[in-house]
Amino acid sequence: TCKSACPMITRKMLDIEKSAPSSKKINVVVVTFDPERDTPDVLNAYAKKMKLGLNWNFLTANESQIRELASILGVSYKKDPSGEYSHSNVISLLDK
């Protein structure tokens, strides 16, 4: 449901995916900060709208799991009074 940073991050991740050598398969994992609004149906609709491939995986979890993963990856976020989230624009590249 993010309308500012997330579409920009998605476009950047698409650029990374396209610039990778054809011999390298990239799997993309996106984790929402907003599991209340970003339901599986909402995330699937976003993937279709953005024409994302089957190698894109959208995940959700409970708040403590999301906070733990964000901490491990160095991502800061907070919910503002309107219910929107402000967050750092971090893309982490991991290998096997």
PDB file of N, CA and C in Angstrom:
ATOM      1  N   THR A   1       0.819  -1.209   0.000  1.00  0.00           N
ATOM      2  CA  THR A   1       0.000   0.000   0.000  1.00  0.00           C
ATOM      3  C   THR A   1       0.856   1.265   0.000  1.00  0.00           C
ATOM      4  N   CYS A   2       2.142   1.121   0.155  1.00  0.00           N
ATOM      5  CA  CYS A   2       3.055   2.267   0.133  1.00  0.00           C
ATOM      6  C   CYS A   2       3.004   2.924  -1.242  1.00  0.00           C
ATOM      7  N   LYS A   3       2.884   4.238  -1.240  1.00  0.00           N
ATOM      8  CA  LYS A   3       2.774   4.949  -2.511  1.00  0.00           C
ATOM      9  C   LYS A   3       4.007   5.787  -2.829  1.00  0.00           C
ATOM     10  N   SER A   4       4.971   5.841  -1.937  1.00  0.00           N
ATOM     11  CA  SER A   4       6.126   6.697  -2.191  1.00  0.00           C
ATOM     12  C   SER A   4       7.390   5.877  -2.430  1.00  0.00           C
ATOM     13  N   ALA A   5       8.011   5.418  -1.378  1.00  0.00           N
ATOM     14  CA  ALA A   5       9.309   4.750  -1.497  1.00  0.00           C
ATOM     15  C   ALA A   5       9.228   3.378  -2.166  1.00  0.00           C
ATOM     16  N   CYS A   6       8.208   2.614  -1.858  1.00  0.00           N
ATOM     17  CA  CYS A   6       8.168   1.225  -2.343  1.00  0.00           C
ATOM     18  C   CYS A   6       8.103   1.096  -3.871  1.00  0.00           C
ATOM     19  N   PRO A   7       7.302   1.903  -4.571  1.00  0.00           N
ATOM     20  CA  PRO A   7       7.345   1.803  -6.033  1.00  0.00           C
ATOM     21  C   PRO A   7       8.741   2.131  -6.589  1.00  0.00           C
ATOM     22  N   MET A   8       9.419   3.104  -5.972  1.00  0.00           N
ATOM     23  CA  MET A   8      10.768   3.460  -6.403  1.00  0.00           C
ATOM     24  C   MET A   8      11.740   2.296  -6.149  1.00  0.00           C
ATOM     25  N   ILE A   9      11.619   1.672  -4.996  1.00  0.00           N
ATOM     26  CA  ILE A   9      12.474   0.522  -4.666  1.00  0.00           C
ATOM     27  C   ILE A   9      12.184  -0.630  -5.627  1.00  0.00           C
ATOM     28  N   THR A  10      10.921  -0.852  -5.938  1.00  0.00           N
ATOM     29  CA  THR A  10      10.557  -1.919  -6.875  1.00  0.00           C
ATOM     30  C   THR A  10      11.205  -1.677  -8.231  1.00  0.00           C
ATOM     31  N   ARG A  11      11.139  -0.438  -8.721  1.00  0.00           N
ATOM     32  CA  ARG A  11      11.771  -0.131 -10.013  1.00  0.00           C
ATOM     33  C   ARG A  11      13.282  -0.357  -9.949  1.00  0.00           C
ATOM     34  N   LYS A  12      13.905   0.016  -8.846  1.00  0.00           N
ATOM     35  CA  LYS A  12      15.344  -0.193  -8.696  1.00  0.00           C
ATOM     36  C   LYS A  12      15.667  -1.691  -8.680  1.00  0.00           C
ATOM     37  N   MET A  13      14.847  -2.489  -8.007  1.00  0.00           N
ATOM     38  CA  MET A  13      15.075  -3.929  -7.968  1.00  0.00           C
ATOM     39  C   MET A  13      14.870  -4.544  -9.357  1.00  0.00           C
ATOM     40  N   LEU A  14      13.929  -4.032 -10.115  1.00  0.00           N
ATOM     41  CA  LEU A  14      13.760  -4.487 -11.501  1.00  0.00           C
ATOM     42  C   LEU A  14      15.008  -4.168 -12.322  1.00  0.00           C
ATOM     43  N   ASP A  15      15.585  -2.985 -12.103  1.00  0.00           N
ATOM     44  CA  ASP A  15      16.825  -2.610 -12.795  1.00  0.00           C
ATOM     45  C   ASP A  15      17.962  -3.561 -12.425  1.00  0.00           C
ATOM     46  N   ILE A  16      18.065  -3.893 -11.140  1.00  0.00           N
ATOM     47  CA  ILE A  16      19.106  -4.826 -10.682  1.00  0.00           C
ATOM     48  C   ILE A  16      18.900  -6.183 -11.342  1.00  0.00           C
ATOM     49  N   GLU A  17      17.666  -6.638 -11.352  1.00  0.00           N
ATOM     50  CA  GLU A  17      17.334  -7.931 -11.959  1.00  0.00           C
ATOM     51  C   GLU A  17      17.707  -7.948 -13.442  1.00  0.00           C
ATOM     52  N   LYS A  18      17.380  -6.885 -14.160  1.00  0.00           N
ATOM     53  CA  LYS A  18      17.658  -6.819 -15.594  1.00  0.00           C
ATOM     54  C   LYS A  18      19.154  -6.702 -15.899  1.00  0.00           C
ATOM     55  N   SER A  19      19.907  -6.085 -14.988  1.00  0.00           N
ATOM     56  CA  SER A  19      21.335  -5.889 -15.243  1.00  0.00           C
ATOM     57  C   SER A  19      22.179  -7.105 -14.864  1.00  0.00           C
ATOM     58  N   ALA A  20      21.588  -8.073 -14.201  1.00  0.00           N
ATOM     59  CA  ALA A  20      22.333  -9.274 -13.808  1.00  0.00           C
ATOM     60  C   ALA A  20      22.651 -10.105 -15.049  1.00  0.00           C
ATOM     61  N   PRO A  21      23.792 -10.771 -15.038  1.00  0.00           N
ATOM     62  CA  PRO A  21      24.118 -11.657 -16.168  1.00  0.00           C
ATOM     63  C   PRO A  21      23.014 -12.698 -16.358  1.00  0.00           C
ATOM     64  N   SER A  22      22.756 -13.060 -17.596  1.00  0.00           N
ATOM     65  CA  SER A  22      21.683 -14.015 -17.878  1.00  0.00           C
ATOM     66  C   SER A  22      21.921 -15.365 -17.217  1.00  0.00           C
ATOM     67  N   SER A  23      23.176 -15.653 -16.878  1.00  0.00           N
ATOM     68  CA  SER A  23      23.490 -16.928 -16.230  1.00  0.00           C
ATOM     69  C   SER A  23      23.141 -16.913 -14.736  1.00  0.00           C
ATOM     70  N   LYS A  24      22.823 -15.750 -14.211  1.00  0.00           N
ATOM     71  CA  LYS A  24      22.494 -15.626 -12.782  1.00  0.00           C
ATOM     72  C   LYS A  24      20.996 -15.460 -12.603  1.00  0.00           C
ATOM     73  N   LYS A  25      20.412 -16.375 -11.879  1.00  0.00           N
ATOM     74  CA  LYS A  25      18.988 -16.257 -11.581  1.00  0.00           C
ATOM     75  C   LYS A  25      18.841 -15.477 -10.279  1.00  0.00           C
ATOM     76  N   ILE A  26      18.037 -14.458 -10.323  1.00  0.00           N
ATOM     77  CA  ILE A  26      17.814 -13.635  -9.137  1.00  0.00           C
ATOM     78  C   ILE A  26      16.413 -13.911  -8.606  1.00  0.00           C
ATOM     79  N   ASN A  27      16.343 -14.217  -7.338  1.00  0.00           N
ATOM     80  CA  ASN A  27      15.071 -14.331  -6.648  1.00  0.00           C
ATOM     81  C   ASN A  27      14.918 -13.090  -5.790  1.00  0.00           C
ATOM     82  N   VAL A  28      13.773 -12.479  -5.854  1.00  0.00           N
ATOM     83  CA  VAL A  28      13.510 -11.248  -5.122  1.00  0.00           C
ATOM     84  C   VAL A  28      12.536 -11.565  -4.000  1.00  0.00           C
ATOM     85  N   VAL A  29      12.867 -11.082  -2.809  1.00  0.00           N
ATOM     86  CA  VAL A  29      11.995 -11.253  -1.653  1.00  0.00           C
ATOM     87  C   VAL A  29      11.670  -9.868  -1.106  1.00  0.00           C
ATOM     88  N   VAL A  30      10.394  -9.591  -0.996  1.00  0.00           N
ATOM     89  CA  VAL A  30       9.920  -8.316  -0.464  1.00  0.00           C
ATOM     90  C   VAL A  30       9.110  -8.632   0.790  1.00  0.00           C
ATOM     91  N   VAL A  31       9.431  -7.942   1.882  1.00  0.00           N
ATOM     92  CA  VAL A  31       8.718  -8.151   3.141  1.00  0.00           C
ATOM     93  C   VAL A  31       7.987  -6.864   3.501  1.00  0.00           C
ATOM     94  N   THR A  32       6.704  -6.968   3.771  1.00  0.00           N
ATOM     95  CA  THR A  32       5.920  -5.785   4.119  1.00  0.00           C
ATOM     96  C   THR A  32       6.109  -5.409   5.591  1.00  0.00           C
ATOM     97  N   PHE A  33       6.050  -4.098   5.864  1.00  0.00           N
ATOM     98  CA  PHE A  33       6.015  -3.592   7.242  1.00  0.00           C
ATOM     99  C   PHE A  33       4.578  -3.519   7.727  1.00  0.00           C
ATOM    100  N   ASP A  34       3.642  -3.653   6.817  1.00  0.00           N
ATOM    101  CA  ASP A  34       2.233  -3.376   7.090  1.00  0.00           C
ATOM    102  C   ASP A  34       1.350  -4.591   6.814  1.00  0.00           C
ATOM    103  N   PRO A  35       1.507  -5.648   7.619  1.00  0.00           N
ATOM    104  CA  PRO A  35       0.746  -6.869   7.341  1.00  0.00           C
ATOM    105  C   PRO A  35      -0.770  -6.705   7.485  1.00  0.00           C
ATOM    106  N   GLU A  36      -1.200  -5.679   8.211  1.00  0.00           N
ATOM    107  CA  GLU A  36      -2.649  -5.465   8.351  1.00  0.00           C
ATOM    108  C   GLU A  36      -3.283  -5.063   7.026  1.00  0.00           C
ATOM    109  N   ARG A  37      -2.606  -4.212   6.268  1.00  0.00           N
ATOM    110  CA  ARG A  37      -3.159  -3.753   4.990  1.00  0.00           C
ATOM    111  C   ARG A  37      -2.602  -4.527   3.810  1.00  0.00           C
ATOM    112  N   ASP A  38      -1.355  -4.941   3.892  1.00  0.00           N
ATOM    113  CA  ASP A  38      -0.717  -5.662   2.782  1.00  0.00           C
ATOM    114  C   ASP A  38      -0.986  -7.158   2.921  1.00  0.00           C
ATOM    115  N   THR A  39      -2.211  -7.521   2.639  1.00  0.00           N
ATOM    116  CA  THR A  39      -2.622  -8.924   2.707  1.00  0.00           C
ATOM    117  C   THR A  39      -2.064  -9.663   1.480  1.00  0.00           C
ATOM    118  N   PRO A  40      -2.084 -10.982   1.487  1.00  0.00           N
ATOM    119  CA  PRO A  40      -1.641 -11.715   0.294  1.00  0.00           C
ATOM    120  C   PRO A  40      -2.357 -11.270  -0.978  1.00  0.00           C
ATOM    121  N   ASP A  41      -3.652 -11.001  -0.910  1.00  0.00           N
ATOM    122  CA  ASP A  41      -4.391 -10.557  -2.099  1.00  0.00           C
ATOM    123  C   ASP A  41      -3.887  -9.200  -2.593  1.00  0.00           C
ATOM    124  N   VAL A  42      -3.632  -8.290  -1.662  1.00  0.00           N
ATOM    125  CA  VAL A  42      -3.119  -6.960  -2.022  1.00  0.00           C
ATOM    126  C   VAL A  42      -1.735  -7.092  -2.645  1.00  0.00           C
ATOM    127  N   LEU A  43      -0.889  -7.917  -2.057  1.00  0.00           N
ATOM    128  CA  LEU A  43       0.472  -8.098  -2.575  1.00  0.00           C
ATOM    129  C   LEU A  43       0.450  -8.773  -3.950  1.00  0.00           C
ATOM    130  N   ASN A  44      -0.429  -9.746  -4.142  1.00  0.00           N
ATOM    131  CA  ASN A  44      -0.559 -10.393  -5.456  1.00  0.00           C
ATOM    132  C   ASN A  44      -1.040  -9.408  -6.514  1.00  0.00           C
ATOM    133  N   ALA A  45      -1.979  -8.547  -6.137  1.00  0.00           N
ATOM    134  CA  ALA A  45      -2.471  -7.538  -7.079  1.00  0.00           C
ATOM    135  C   ALA A  45      -1.352  -6.564  -7.454  1.00  0.00           C
ATOM    136  N   TYR A  46      -0.521  -6.197  -6.493  1.00  0.00           N
ATOM    137  CA  TYR A  46       0.617  -5.315  -6.764  1.00  0.00           C
ATOM    138  C   TYR A  46       1.596  -5.987  -7.726  1.00  0.00           C
ATOM    139  N   ALA A  47       1.887  -7.259  -7.495  1.00  0.00           N
ATOM    140  CA  ALA A  47       2.803  -8.000  -8.377  1.00  0.00           C
ATOM    141  C   ALA A  47       2.263  -8.024  -9.810  1.00  0.00           C
ATOM    142  N   LYS A  48       0.965  -8.233  -9.964  1.00  0.00           N
ATOM    143  CA  LYS A  48       0.359  -8.238 -11.301  1.00  0.00           C
ATOM    144  C   LYS A  48       0.434  -6.849 -11.932  1.00  0.00           C
ATOM    145  N   LYS A  49       0.085  -5.831 -11.160  1.00  0.00           N
ATOM    146  CA  LYS A  49       0.102  -4.459 -11.659  1.00  0.00           C
ATOM    147  C   LYS A  49       1.499  -4.068 -12.145  1.00  0.00           C
ATOM    148  N   MET A  50       2.519  -4.470 -11.399  1.00  0.00           N
ATOM    149  CA  MET A  50       3.898  -4.118 -11.738  1.00  0.00           C
ATOM    150  C   MET A  50       4.523  -5.110 -12.724  1.00  0.00           C
ATOM    151  N   LYS A  51       3.773  -6.150 -13.103  1.00  0.00           N
ATOM    152  CA  LYS A  51       4.235  -7.178 -14.043  1.00  0.00           C
ATOM    153  C   LYS A  51       5.526  -7.847 -13.553  1.00  0.00           C
ATOM    154  N   LEU A  52       5.488  -8.275 -12.292  1.00  0.00           N
ATOM    155  CA  LEU A  52       6.649  -8.915 -11.681  1.00  0.00           C
ATOM    156  C   LEU A  52       6.607 -10.414 -11.941  1.00  0.00           C
ATOM    157  N   GLY A  53       7.759 -10.993 -12.128  1.00  0.00           N
ATOM    158  CA  GLY A  53       7.854 -12.410 -12.469  1.00  0.00           C
ATOM    159  C   GLY A  53       7.611 -13.330 -11.286  1.00  0.00           C
ATOM    160  N   LEU A  54       7.602 -14.608 -11.582  1.00  0.00           N
ATOM    161  CA  LEU A  54       7.379 -15.623 -10.551  1.00  0.00           C
ATOM    162  C   LEU A  54       8.542 -15.706  -9.561  1.00  0.00           C
ATOM    163  N   ASN A  55       9.666 -15.091  -9.895  1.00  0.00           N
ATOM    164  CA  ASN A  55      10.809 -15.086  -8.995  1.00  0.00           C
ATOM    165  C   ASN A  55      10.701 -13.990  -7.930  1.00  0.00           C
ATOM    166  N   TRP A  56       9.600 -13.247  -7.945  1.00  0.00           N
ATOM    167  CA  TRP A  56       9.333 -12.231  -6.925  1.00  0.00           C
ATOM    168  C   TRP A  56       8.443 -12.852  -5.858  1.00  0.00           C
ATOM    169  N   ASN A  57       8.879 -12.772  -4.621  1.00  0.00           N
ATOM    170  CA  ASN A  57       8.161 -13.366  -3.487  1.00  0.00           C
ATOM    171  C   ASN A  57       7.832 -12.268  -2.490  1.00  0.00           C
ATOM    172  N   PHE A  58       6.561 -12.124  -2.174  1.00  0.00           N
ATOM    173  CA  PHE A  58       6.113 -11.132  -1.209  1.00  0.00           C
ATOM    174  C   PHE A  58       5.755 -11.855   0.079  1.00  0.00           C
ATOM    175  N   LEU A  59       6.372 -11.410   1.170  1.00  0.00           N
ATOM    176  CA  LEU A  59       6.187 -12.074   2.448  1.00  0.00           C
ATOM    177  C   LEU A  59       5.609 -11.119   3.484  1.00  0.00           C
ATOM    178  N   THR A  60       4.944 -11.701   4.435  1.00  0.00           N
ATOM    179  CA  THR A  60       4.453 -10.970   5.583  1.00  0.00           C
ATOM    180  C   THR A  60       4.718 -11.825   6.813  1.00  0.00           C
ATOM    181  N   ALA A  61       4.653 -11.219   7.970  1.00  0.00           N
ATOM    182  CA  ALA A  61       4.909 -11.937   9.217  1.00  0.00           C
ATOM    183  C   ALA A  61       4.270 -11.139  10.344  1.00  0.00           C
ATOM    184  N   ASN A  62       4.486 -11.586  11.562  1.00  0.00           N
ATOM    185  CA  ASN A  62       3.974 -10.789  12.673  1.00  0.00           C
ATOM    186  C   ASN A  62       4.963  -9.658  12.980  1.00  0.00           C
ATOM    187  N   GLU A  63       4.531  -8.713  13.774  1.00  0.00           N
ATOM    188  CA  GLU A  63       5.320  -7.502  14.006  1.00  0.00           C
ATOM    189  C   GLU A  63       6.712  -7.789  14.565  1.00  0.00           C
ATOM    190  N   SER A  64       6.824  -8.713  15.499  1.00  0.00           N
ATOM    191  CA  SER A  64       8.145  -8.985  16.089  1.00  0.00           C
ATOM    192  C   SER A  64       9.090  -9.630  15.071  1.00  0.00           C
ATOM    193  N   GLN A  65       8.569 -10.481  14.206  1.00  0.00           N
ATOM    194  CA  GLN A  65       9.406 -11.093  13.166  1.00  0.00           C
ATOM    195  C   GLN A  65       9.870 -10.052  12.148  1.00  0.00           C
ATOM    196  N   ILE A  66       8.959  -9.159  11.766  1.00  0.00           N
ATOM    197  CA  ILE A  66       9.316  -8.098  10.819  1.00  0.00           C
ATOM    198  C   ILE A  66      10.367  -7.191  11.443  1.00  0.00           C
ATOM    199  N   ARG A  67      10.181  -6.815  12.688  1.00  0.00           N
ATOM    200  CA  ARG A  67      11.128  -5.941  13.379  1.00  0.00           C
ATOM    201  C   ARG A  67      12.500  -6.616  13.471  1.00  0.00           C
ATOM    202  N   GLU A  68      12.532  -7.911  13.763  1.00  0.00           N
ATOM    203  CA  GLU A  68      13.804  -8.636  13.859  1.00  0.00           C
ATOM    204  C   GLU A  68      14.521  -8.666  12.508  1.00  0.00           C
ATOM    205  N   LEU A  69      13.801  -8.978  11.443  1.00  0.00           N
ATOM    206  CA  LEU A  69      14.411  -9.009  10.117  1.00  0.00           C
ATOM    207  C   LEU A  69      14.910  -7.621   9.723  1.00  0.00           C
ATOM    208  N   ALA A  70      14.113  -6.598   9.986  1.00  0.00           N
ATOM    209  CA  ALA A  70      14.528  -5.231   9.667  1.00  0.00           C
ATOM    210  C   ALA A  70      15.806  -4.871  10.411  1.00  0.00           C
ATOM    211  N   SER A  71      15.900  -5.270  11.656  1.00  0.00           N
ATOM    212  CA  SER A  71      17.099  -4.993  12.454  1.00  0.00           C
ATOM    213  C   SER A  71      18.324  -5.693  11.870  1.00  0.00           C
ATOM    214  N   ILE A  72      18.160  -6.939  11.511  1.00  0.00           N
ATOM    215  CA  ILE A  72      19.275  -7.708  10.926  1.00  0.00           C
ATOM    216  C   ILE A  72      19.759  -7.065   9.632  1.00  0.00           C
ATOM    217  N   LEU A  73      18.826  -6.558   8.819  1.00  0.00           N
ATOM    218  CA  LEU A  73      19.175  -5.987   7.519  1.00  0.00           C
ATOM    219  C   LEU A  73      19.459  -4.485   7.570  1.00  0.00           C
ATOM    220  N   GLY A  74      19.350  -3.875   8.752  1.00  0.00           N
ATOM    221  CA  GLY A  74      19.644  -2.452   8.884  1.00  0.00           C
ATOM    222  C   GLY A  74      18.579  -1.540   8.308  1.00  0.00           C
ATOM    223  N   VAL A  75      17.337  -1.980   8.375  1.00  0.00           N
ATOM    224  CA  VAL A  75      16.215  -1.193   7.863  1.00  0.00           C
ATOM    225  C   VAL A  75      15.488  -0.563   9.044  1.00  0.00           C
ATOM    226  N   SER A  76      15.294   0.753   8.969  1.00  0.00           N
ATOM    227  CA  SER A  76      14.534   1.463   9.996  1.00  0.00           C
ATOM    228  C   SER A  76      13.156   1.792   9.444  1.00  0.00           C
ATOM    229  N   TYR A  77      12.153   1.689  10.296  1.00  0.00           N
ATOM    230  CA  TYR A  77      10.801   2.065   9.874  1.00  0.00           C
ATOM    231  C   TYR A  77       9.970   2.432  11.081  1.00  0.00           C
ATOM    232  N   LYS A  78       8.947   3.231  10.834  1.00  0.00           N
ATOM    233  CA  LYS A  78       7.986   3.548  11.896  1.00  0.00           C
ATOM    234  C   LYS A  78       6.657   3.916  11.275  1.00  0.00           C
ATOM    235  N   LYS A  79       5.622   3.638  12.021  1.00  0.00           N
ATOM    236  CA  LYS A  79       4.261   3.939  11.582  1.00  0.00           C
ATOM    237  C   LYS A  79       3.919   5.345  12.049  1.00  0.00           C
ATOM    238  N   ASP A  80       3.400   6.169  11.150  1.00  0.00           N
ATOM    239  CA  ASP A  80       3.020   7.522  11.551  1.00  0.00           C
ATOM    240  C   ASP A  80       1.544   7.547  11.946  1.00  0.00           C
ATOM    241  N   PRO A  81       1.084   8.658  12.507  1.00  0.00           N
ATOM    242  CA  PRO A  81      -0.308   8.711  12.994  1.00  0.00           C
ATOM    243  C   PRO A  81      -1.372   8.426  11.929  1.00  0.00           C
ATOM    244  N   SER A  82      -1.052   8.649  10.655  1.00  0.00           N
ATOM    245  CA  SER A  82      -2.034   8.392   9.595  1.00  0.00           C
ATOM    246  C   SER A  82      -2.132   6.910   9.236  1.00  0.00           C
ATOM    247  N   GLY A  83      -1.211   6.092   9.799  1.00  0.00           N
ATOM    248  CA  GLY A  83      -1.204   4.664   9.485  1.00  0.00           C
ATOM    249  C   GLY A  83      -0.216   4.302   8.401  1.00  0.00           C
ATOM    250  N   GLU A  84       0.410   5.315   7.790  1.00  0.00           N
ATOM    251  CA  GLU A  84       1.435   5.071   6.778  1.00  0.00           C
ATOM    252  C   GLU A  84       2.762   4.772   7.471  1.00  0.00           C
ATOM    253  N   TYR A  85       3.684   4.195   6.723  1.00  0.00           N
ATOM    254  CA  TYR A  85       5.004   3.890   7.260  1.00  0.00           C
ATOM    255  C   TYR A  85       6.054   4.736   6.559  1.00  0.00           C
ATOM    256  N   SER A  86       6.977   5.252   7.350  1.00  0.00           N
ATOM    257  CA  SER A  86       8.176   5.844   6.764  1.00  0.00           C
ATOM    258  C   SER A  86       9.283   4.837   7.029  1.00  0.00           C
ATOM    259  N   HIS A  87      10.150   4.675   6.034  1.00  0.00           N
ATOM    260  CA  HIS A  87      11.184   3.655   6.173  1.00  0.00           C
ATOM    261  C   HIS A  87      12.395   3.992   5.335  1.00  0.00           C
ATOM    262  N   SER A  88      13.503   3.393   5.706  1.00  0.00           N
ATOM    263  CA  SER A  88      14.724   3.558   4.922  1.00  0.00           C
ATOM    264  C   SER A  88      14.577   2.801   3.608  1.00  0.00           C
ATOM    265  N   ASN A  89      15.316   3.250   2.628  1.00  0.00           N
ATOM    266  CA  ASN A  89      15.256   2.646   1.292  1.00  0.00           C
ATOM    267  C   ASN A  89      16.464   1.726   1.124  1.00  0.00           C
ATOM    268  N   VAL A  90      16.367   0.551   1.678  1.00  0.00           N
ATOM    269  CA  VAL A  90      17.473  -0.386   1.685  1.00  0.00           C
ATOM    270  C   VAL A  90      17.128  -1.594   0.822  1.00  0.00           C
ATOM    271  N   ILE A  91      18.080  -1.953  -0.049  1.00  0.00           N
ATOM    272  CA  ILE A  91      17.980  -3.181  -0.820  1.00  0.00           C
ATOM    273  C   ILE A  91      19.178  -4.022  -0.422  1.00  0.00           C
ATOM    274  N   SER A  92      18.932  -5.218   0.061  1.00  0.00           N
ATOM    275  CA  SER A  92      20.012  -6.119   0.477  1.00  0.00           C
ATOM    276  C   SER A  92      20.167  -7.225  -0.567  1.00  0.00           C
ATOM    277  N   LEU A  93      21.390  -7.425  -1.027  1.00  0.00           N
ATOM    278  CA  LEU A  93      21.668  -8.504  -1.956  1.00  0.00           C
ATOM    279  C   LEU A  93      22.358  -9.620  -1.190  1.00  0.00           C
ATOM    280  N   LEU A  94      21.785 -10.807  -1.254  1.00  0.00           N
ATOM    281  CA  LEU A  94      22.326 -11.958  -0.523  1.00  0.00           C
ATOM    282  C   LEU A  94      22.589 -13.077  -1.494  1.00  0.00           C
ATOM    283  N   ASP A  95      23.637 -13.844  -1.206  1.00  0.00           N
ATOM    284  CA  ASP A  95      23.872 -15.038  -2.017  1.00  0.00           C
ATOM    285  C   ASP A  95      23.476 -16.263  -1.195  1.00  0.00           C
ATOM    286  N   LYS A  96      23.702 -17.428  -1.764  1.00  0.00           N
ATOM    287  CA  LYS A  96      23.283 -18.650  -1.080  1.00  0.00           C
ATOM    288  C   LYS A  96      23.924 -18.748   0.274  1.00  0.00           C
TER     289      LYS A  96
END
